[in-house]
Coordinates of C-alpha atoms in Angstrom, one line a residue:
Chain A
X1 CA 2.5 57.5 24.3
X2 CA 1.0 55.4 27.1
X3 CA -2.0 54.7 24.8
X4 CA 0.3 53.5 22.1
X5 CA 2.1 51.1 24.5
X6 CA -1.3 49.8 25.5
X7 CA -2.3 49.1 21.9
X8 CA 1.0 47.4 21.2
X9 CA 0.7 45.2 24.3
X10 CA -2.9 44.2 23.4
X11 CA -1.9 43.4 19.8
X12 CA 1.1 41.3 21.1
X13 CA -1.1 39.3 23.5
X14 CA -3.7 38.8 20.8
X15 CA -1.0 37.7 18.4
X16 CA 0.3 35.2 20.9
X17 CA -3.1 33.9 21.6
X18 CA -4.0 33.5 17.9
X19 CA -0.6 32.0 17.1
X20 CA -0.7 29.6 20.0
X21 CA -4.3 28.7 19.1
X22 CA -3.4 27.9 15.5
X23 CA -0.3 26.0 16.6
X24 CA -2.3 23.9 19.1
X25 CA -5.1 23.4 16.5
X26 CA -2.5 22.2 13.9
X27 CA -0.9 19.9 16.5
X28 CA -4.1 18.3 17.6
X29 CA -5.9 18.5 14.3
X30 CA -7.9 15.4 13.9
X31 CA -7.7 13.2 10.8
X32 CA -10.3 14.0 8.2
X33 CA -13.5 12.0 8.7
X34 CA -13.7 10.4 5.2
X35 CA -17.3 9.1 5.7
X36 CA -18.6 12.5 6.8
X37 CA -16.7 14.4 4.0
X38 CA -18.3 15.1 0.6
X39 CA -17.7 12.6 -2.2
X40 CA -15.4 13.9 -5.0
X41 CA -16.1 11.3 -7.6
X42 CA -18.8 8.6 -8.1
X43 CA -18.0 5.8 -10.6
X44 CA -17.9 2.0 -11.2
X45 CA -14.9 -0.1 -10.3
X46 CA -14.4 -0.9 -14.0
X47 CA -14.3 2.8 -14.9
X48 CA -11.7 3.5 -12.3
X49 CA -9.6 0.5 -13.4
X50 CA -9.9 1.6 -17.1
X51 CA -9.0 5.2 -16.2
X52 CA -5.8 4.0 -14.5
X53 CA -4.8 1.5 -17.2
X54 CA -5.4 4.2 -19.9
X55 CA -3.0 6.8 -18.2
X56 CA -1.6 6.0 -14.8
X57 CA 0.1 9.4 -14.3
X58 CA -2.9 11.4 -15.4
X59 CA -5.2 9.4 -13.1
X60 CA -2.8 10.0 -10.2
X61 CA -2.8 13.7 -10.9
X62 CA -6.6 13.6 -10.7
X63 CA -7.1 11.3 -7.7
X64 CA -4.1 11.8 -5.4
X65 CA -3.5 14.9 -3.3
X66 CA -0.1 16.2 -2.3
X67 CA -1.0 16.3 1.4
X68 CA -2.2 12.7 1.4
X69 CA -5.9 13.7 1.8
X70 CA -6.6 12.3 -1.6
X71 CA -10.0 12.2 -3.4
X72 CA -13.0 10.6 -1.7
X73 CA -14.7 8.2 -4.2
X74 CA -17.9 6.1 -4.3
X75 CA -17.2 3.0 -6.2
X76 CA -19.9 0.5 -7.5
X77 CA -18.8 -3.0 -8.3
X78 CA -19.2 -6.7 -7.7
X79 CA -17.9 -8.2 -4.4
X80 CA -15.2 -10.7 -5.4
X81 CA -13.8 -11.4 -2.0
X82 CA -14.0 -10.4 1.7
X83 CA -10.8 -10.8 3.8
X84 CA -9.2 -9.2 6.8
X85 CA -5.9 -7.3 7.2
X86 CA -3.4 -7.5 10.1
X87 CA -5.2 -4.6 11.7
X88 CA -8.4 -6.6 11.9
X89 CA -10.0 -4.4 9.3
X90 CA -12.2 -6.1 6.6
X91 CA -11.0 -5.8 3.0
X92 CA -13.6 -6.0 0.3
X93 CA -12.4 -6.5 -3.3
X94 CA -14.7 -5.1 -6.0
X95 CA -13.8 -6.8 -9.2
X96 CA -15.8 -7.7 -12.3
X97 CA -15.4 -11.2 -13.6
X98 CA -12.7 -11.4 -16.3
X99 CA -11.1 -8.1 -15.4
X100 CA -7.4 -7.8 -14.7
X101 CA -7.8 -5.7 -11.6
X102 CA -10.3 -4.3 -9.2
X103 CA -10.7 -2.0 -6.3
X104 CA -9.6 -3.2 -2.8
X105 CA -11.6 -1.4 -0.1
X106 CA -10.3 -1.5 3.5
X107 CA -13.0 -0.9 6.1
X108 CA -12.5 0.4 9.6
X109 CA -13.2 -1.4 12.9
X110 CA -16.5 0.6 13.3
X111 CA -17.6 -0.2 9.7
X112 CA -16.4 -3.8 9.6
X113 CA -20.0 -5.2 10.3
X114 CA -21.2 -3.6 7.1
X115 CA -18.5 -5.5 5.1
X116 CA -19.2 -8.8 6.8
X117 CA -22.9 -8.4 5.8
X118 CA -22.0 -8.4 2.1
X119 CA -22.1 -11.5 -0.1
X120 CA -19.7 -12.6 -2.8
X121 CA -21.2 -11.7 -6.2
X122 CA -23.4 -8.9 -4.8
X123 CA -23.3 -5.4 -6.4
X124 CA -22.5 -2.8 -3.9
X125 CA -21.4 0.9 -3.6
X126 CA -18.5 1.6 -1.3
X127 CA -17.2 5.0 -0.2
X128 CA -13.6 5.6 0.8
X129 CA -10.4 7.6 0.2
X130 CA -8.1 6.5 -2.6
X131 CA -4.6 5.5 -1.6
X132 CA -3.2 4.1 -4.9
X133 CA -4.2 3.2 -8.4
X134 CA -4.2 0.3 -10.8
X135 CA -1.1 -0.6 -12.7
X136 CA 0.7 -3.6 -14.2
X137 CA 3.9 -4.4 -12.3
X138 CA 6.3 -6.3 -14.5
X139 CA 8.4 -7.5 -11.5
X140 CA 5.3 -8.7 -9.6
X141 CA 4.0 -10.1 -12.9
X142 CA 0.5 -8.9 -12.0
X143 CA -1.9 -6.0 -12.1
X144 CA -2.2 -4.2 -8.8
X145 CA -5.7 -3.3 -7.5
X146 CA -6.6 0.2 -6.7
X147 CA -6.7 0.7 -2.9
X148 CA -9.3 2.7 -1.0
X149 CA -9.3 3.0 2.8
X150 CA -11.6 4.3 5.6
X151 CA -14.4 2.5 3.7
X152 CA -18.1 2.0 4.4
X153 CA -21.0 0.7 2.4
X154 CA -23.2 3.4 0.8
X155 CA -26.8 2.6 1.4
Chain B
X1 CA -9.7 -35.8 -45.5
X2 CA -12.3 -34.2 -43.2
X3 CA -11.8 -36.9 -40.6
X4 CA -8.0 -36.4 -40.7
X5 CA -8.5 -32.7 -40.1
X6 CA -10.7 -33.4 -37.2
X7 CA -8.1 -35.7 -35.6
X8 CA -5.4 -33.1 -36.1
X9 CA -7.7 -30.5 -34.5
X10 CA -8.4 -32.7 -31.5
X11 CA -4.7 -33.6 -31.1
X12 CA -3.8 -29.9 -31.4
X13 CA -6.4 -28.9 -28.8
X14 CA -5.2 -31.6 -26.4
X15 CA -1.6 -30.4 -26.9
X16 CA -2.4 -26.8 -26.2
X17 CA -4.4 -27.8 -23.2
X18 CA -1.5 -29.8 -21.8
X19 CA 1.0 -27.1 -22.4
X20 CA -1.3 -24.5 -20.8
X21 CA -2.0 -26.6 -17.7
X22 CA 1.7 -27.4 -17.3
X23 CA 2.6 -23.7 -17.4
X24 CA -0.2 -22.9 -15.0
X25 CA 0.9 -25.7 -12.8
X26 CA 4.5 -24.7 -12.7
X27 CA 3.5 -21.1 -11.9
X28 CA 1.2 -22.3 -9.2
X29 CA 3.9 -24.2 -7.5
X30 CA 6.6 -21.5 -7.6
X31 CA 4.9 -18.3 -6.8
X32 CA 3.8 -17.0 -3.4
X33 CA 1.6 -13.9 -3.3
X34 CA 1.0 -11.9 -0.1
X35 CA -2.6 -12.1 1.1
X36 CA -2.0 -9.6 3.9
X37 CA 0.9 -7.5 5.1
X38 CA 1.9 -4.9 7.7
X39 CA 4.7 -2.4 7.4
X40 CA 5.6 -0.2 10.4
X41 CA 7.8 2.8 10.4
X42 CA 9.2 3.7 13.7
X43 CA 11.2 6.9 14.4
X44 CA 12.6 7.8 17.8
X45 CA 14.2 11.1 18.9
X46 CA 14.5 12.8 22.3
X47 CA 11.5 15.0 21.2
X48 CA 9.1 12.2 20.4
X49 CA 8.5 8.7 19.1
X50 CA 6.6 8.5 15.8
X51 CA 5.0 5.4 14.4
X52 CA 3.2 4.9 11.1
X53 CA 1.4 1.8 9.8
X54 CA 0.6 0.5 6.3
X55 CA -1.5 -2.5 5.6
X56 CA -1.7 -2.0 1.8
X57 CA 1.5 -3.4 0.3
X58 CA 1.7 -6.3 -2.1
X59 CA 4.5 -8.8 -2.4
X60 CA 5.5 -11.9 -4.3
X61 CA 8.2 -14.5 -3.7
X62 CA 9.3 -17.0 -6.3
X63 CA 10.3 -20.1 -4.4
X64 CA 12.3 -21.6 -7.3
X65 CA 14.6 -18.7 -8.2
X66 CA 14.3 -16.7 -4.9
X67 CA 13.0 -13.5 -6.5
X68 CA 11.3 -11.2 -4.0
X69 CA 9.3 -8.1 -5.0
X70 CA 7.4 -5.6 -2.9
X71 CA 5.3 -2.6 -3.9
X72 CA 4.1 -0.2 -1.2
X73 CA 1.4 2.5 -1.8
X74 CA 3.0 5.4 0.1
X75 CA -0.3 7.1 0.9
X76 CA -1.3 4.0 2.8
X77 CA 0.9 5.1 5.7
X78 CA -1.1 6.2 8.6
X79 CA 0.1 8.4 11.5
X80 CA -1.5 9.0 14.8
X81 CA -1.6 12.8 14.1
X82 CA -3.1 14.3 11.0
X83 CA -0.3 16.9 10.7
X84 CA 2.5 14.2 10.7
X85 CA 0.7 12.4 7.9
X86 CA 0.5 15.7 5.9
X87 CA 4.3 16.3 6.5
X88 CA 5.0 12.7 5.4
X89 CA 3.1 13.0 2.1
X90 CA 4.2 16.6 1.4
X91 CA 6.4 17.3 -1.7
X92 CA 9.2 18.4 0.7
X93 CA 9.4 14.9 2.2
X94 CA 8.1 11.7 0.5
X95 CA 6.2 13.5 -2.3
X96 CA 3.7 10.7 -2.5
X97 CA 1.6 12.4 -5.3
X98 CA 4.6 12.2 -7.7
X99 CA 6.0 9.0 -6.2
X100 CA 2.9 7.0 -5.1
X101 CA 4.7 3.7 -4.7
X102 CA 7.9 2.6 -3.1
X103 CA 9.3 -0.7 -4.3
X104 CA 11.8 -3.4 -3.6
X105 CA 13.1 -5.9 -6.2
X106 CA 15.6 -8.5 -5.0
X107 CA 16.5 -12.1 -4.3
X108 CA 16.8 -14.4 -1.3
X109 CA 20.6 -14.8 -1.3
X110 CA 20.7 -18.0 0.7
X111 CA 17.8 -19.8 -1.1
X112 CA 19.6 -23.2 -0.7
X113 CA 19.0 -22.8 3.1
X114 CA 15.3 -22.3 2.8
X115 CA 13.0 -25.3 2.2
X116 CA 9.6 -24.1 1.2
X117 CA 8.3 -27.6 1.3
X118 CA 9.2 -28.4 4.9
X119 CA 7.6 -26.8 7.9
X120 CA 9.9 -24.6 10.0
X121 CA 11.4 -21.2 10.4
X122 CA 14.4 -20.3 8.2
X123 CA 16.7 -17.3 8.3
X124 CA 16.8 -15.5 5.0
X125 CA 19.2 -12.9 3.6
X126 CA 17.5 -10.7 1.1
X127 CA 19.4 -8.4 -1.2
X128 CA 18.3 -6.1 -3.9
X129 CA 17.3 -2.6 -4.8
X130 CA 14.9 -0.4 -2.9
X131 CA 13.3 2.6 -4.6
X132 CA 11.8 5.3 -2.5
X133 CA 10.8 8.7 -3.9
X134 CA 12.4 7.8 -7.2
X135 CA 15.8 7.0 -5.7
X136 CA 17.1 3.5 -6.0
X137 CA 19.7 2.1 -3.5
X138 CA 21.1 -1.4 -3.0
X139 CA 20.1 -3.0 0.3
X140 CA 20.8 -6.2 2.1
X141 CA 18.7 -7.2 5.1
X142 CA 17.8 -10.3 7.1
X143 CA 14.5 -11.8 7.8
X144 CA 12.8 -15.1 8.6
X145 CA 10.5 -17.3 6.6
X146 CA 8.1 -19.5 8.5
X147 CA 6.7 -22.4 6.5
X148 CA 3.4 -23.9 7.7
X149 CA 2.0 -26.2 5.1
X150 CA 0.6 -24.0 2.3
X151 CA 0.9 -20.8 4.4
X152 CA 4.1 -18.8 4.6
X153 CA 5.0 -15.9 6.9
X154 CA 7.8 -13.5 6.4
X155 CA 9.2 -11.3 9.2
X156 CA 11.9 -8.7 8.9
X157 CA 13.1 -5.7 10.8
X158 CA 15.7 -3.3 9.4
X159 CA 16.8 0.3 9.4
X160 CA 16.5 2.8 6.6
X161 CA 18.4 6.1 6.4
X162 CA 16.0 8.6 5.0
X163 CA 18.7 10.9 3.5
X164 CA 19.8 8.0 1.2
X165 CA 16.6 8.5 -0.6
X166 CA 16.8 12.3 -0.7
X167 CA 14.3 12.6 2.2
X168 CA 15.9 15.3 4.3
X169 CA 14.3 17.3 7.1
X170 CA 16.4 20.4 7.3
X171 CA 14.1 22.9 8.9
X172 CA 11.5 23.2 11.6
X173 CA 9.7 20.6 13.7
X174 CA 10.1 17.6 11.4
X175 CA 13.9 18.2 11.4
X176 CA 14.1 17.9 15.2
X177 CA 11.4 15.3 15.7
X178 CA 12.0 12.8 13.0
X179 CA 15.0 10.4 13.3
X180 CA 17.6 10.3 10.5
X181 CA 17.3 6.6 10.5
X182 CA 13.9 4.9 10.9
X183 CA 13.2 1.3 11.9
X184 CA 11.0 -0.7 9.4
X185 CA 9.2 -3.8 10.5
X186 CA 7.5 -6.0 8.0
X187 CA 5.2 -9.0 8.4
X188 CA 3.5 -10.7 5.6
X189 CA 1.4 -13.8 5.0
X190 CA 1.7 -15.5 1.7
X191 CA -0.3 -18.1 -0.1
X192 CA 0.6 -20.3 -3.1
X193 CA -1.0 -18.8 -6.2

């Protein structure tokens, strides 16, 4: 009987420790490190644009994840512009001449210098996590670029 | 005969060019497109304050008819904690895989009080329809438009009741830690296109 109590007590304490540990881990779980995570898809900016324009819903099913940790892609394209957002992060637009849309790549403070080093017209490969795809918005009267964030140049 | 055809051709080309450049010109004058933007979600409860930031939205303003349009990639919202971001994107909450973009389509209601050609800060009342998670609701909010030459800045702060859009936190931590009404702050910089 005493032995049984002892086992139950040990199990309870272990359960509490594991449960608490998991809880703490979940609470303090860091964001996924996009640059250190494996790449899901490698393609050109034109290919991504074409895929979205061909079937927006199907492309979303392929690239977006329900928990927001969507696919990590490496996109190759021509640098059309380099700007900066309100967070001081560089934004590199990969867009081929004559195309309706491109891929907007938001860098991070620590990867900003790699964006600044790029030249307009240069062909480059950029890795990041996809946030949204390409579509024509009839109210905006324009095509929206795909958006990737947490970007860096792939050397 | 050939000469006449040639003249007609030249005249036609000239006409087409004029019409095209006129259309292009009128569009250039009327349409402002956001070059950068920031949307902040702020929720406060006794349990905790939660803030999320999004720098990926796109917006246009038509200065001649007052039309205002926003589209917001929902997965572009970033939270300080990874778990909060997961909750936000989850199918129980914003379901961003099925509804990747929130949008607003509306008008500046007091367009006559905003002079886009004169520097200054103007109060603007914007009314229209907001769509979040596939649910569309009418909204009317205030903001300011600051004109500085060819650059325009829009600021607005308003409240959104999440339940209006079918976003309800009934169980667990999100229910106690996320406010029923969140404060949304928008700032955007626009350029003539």
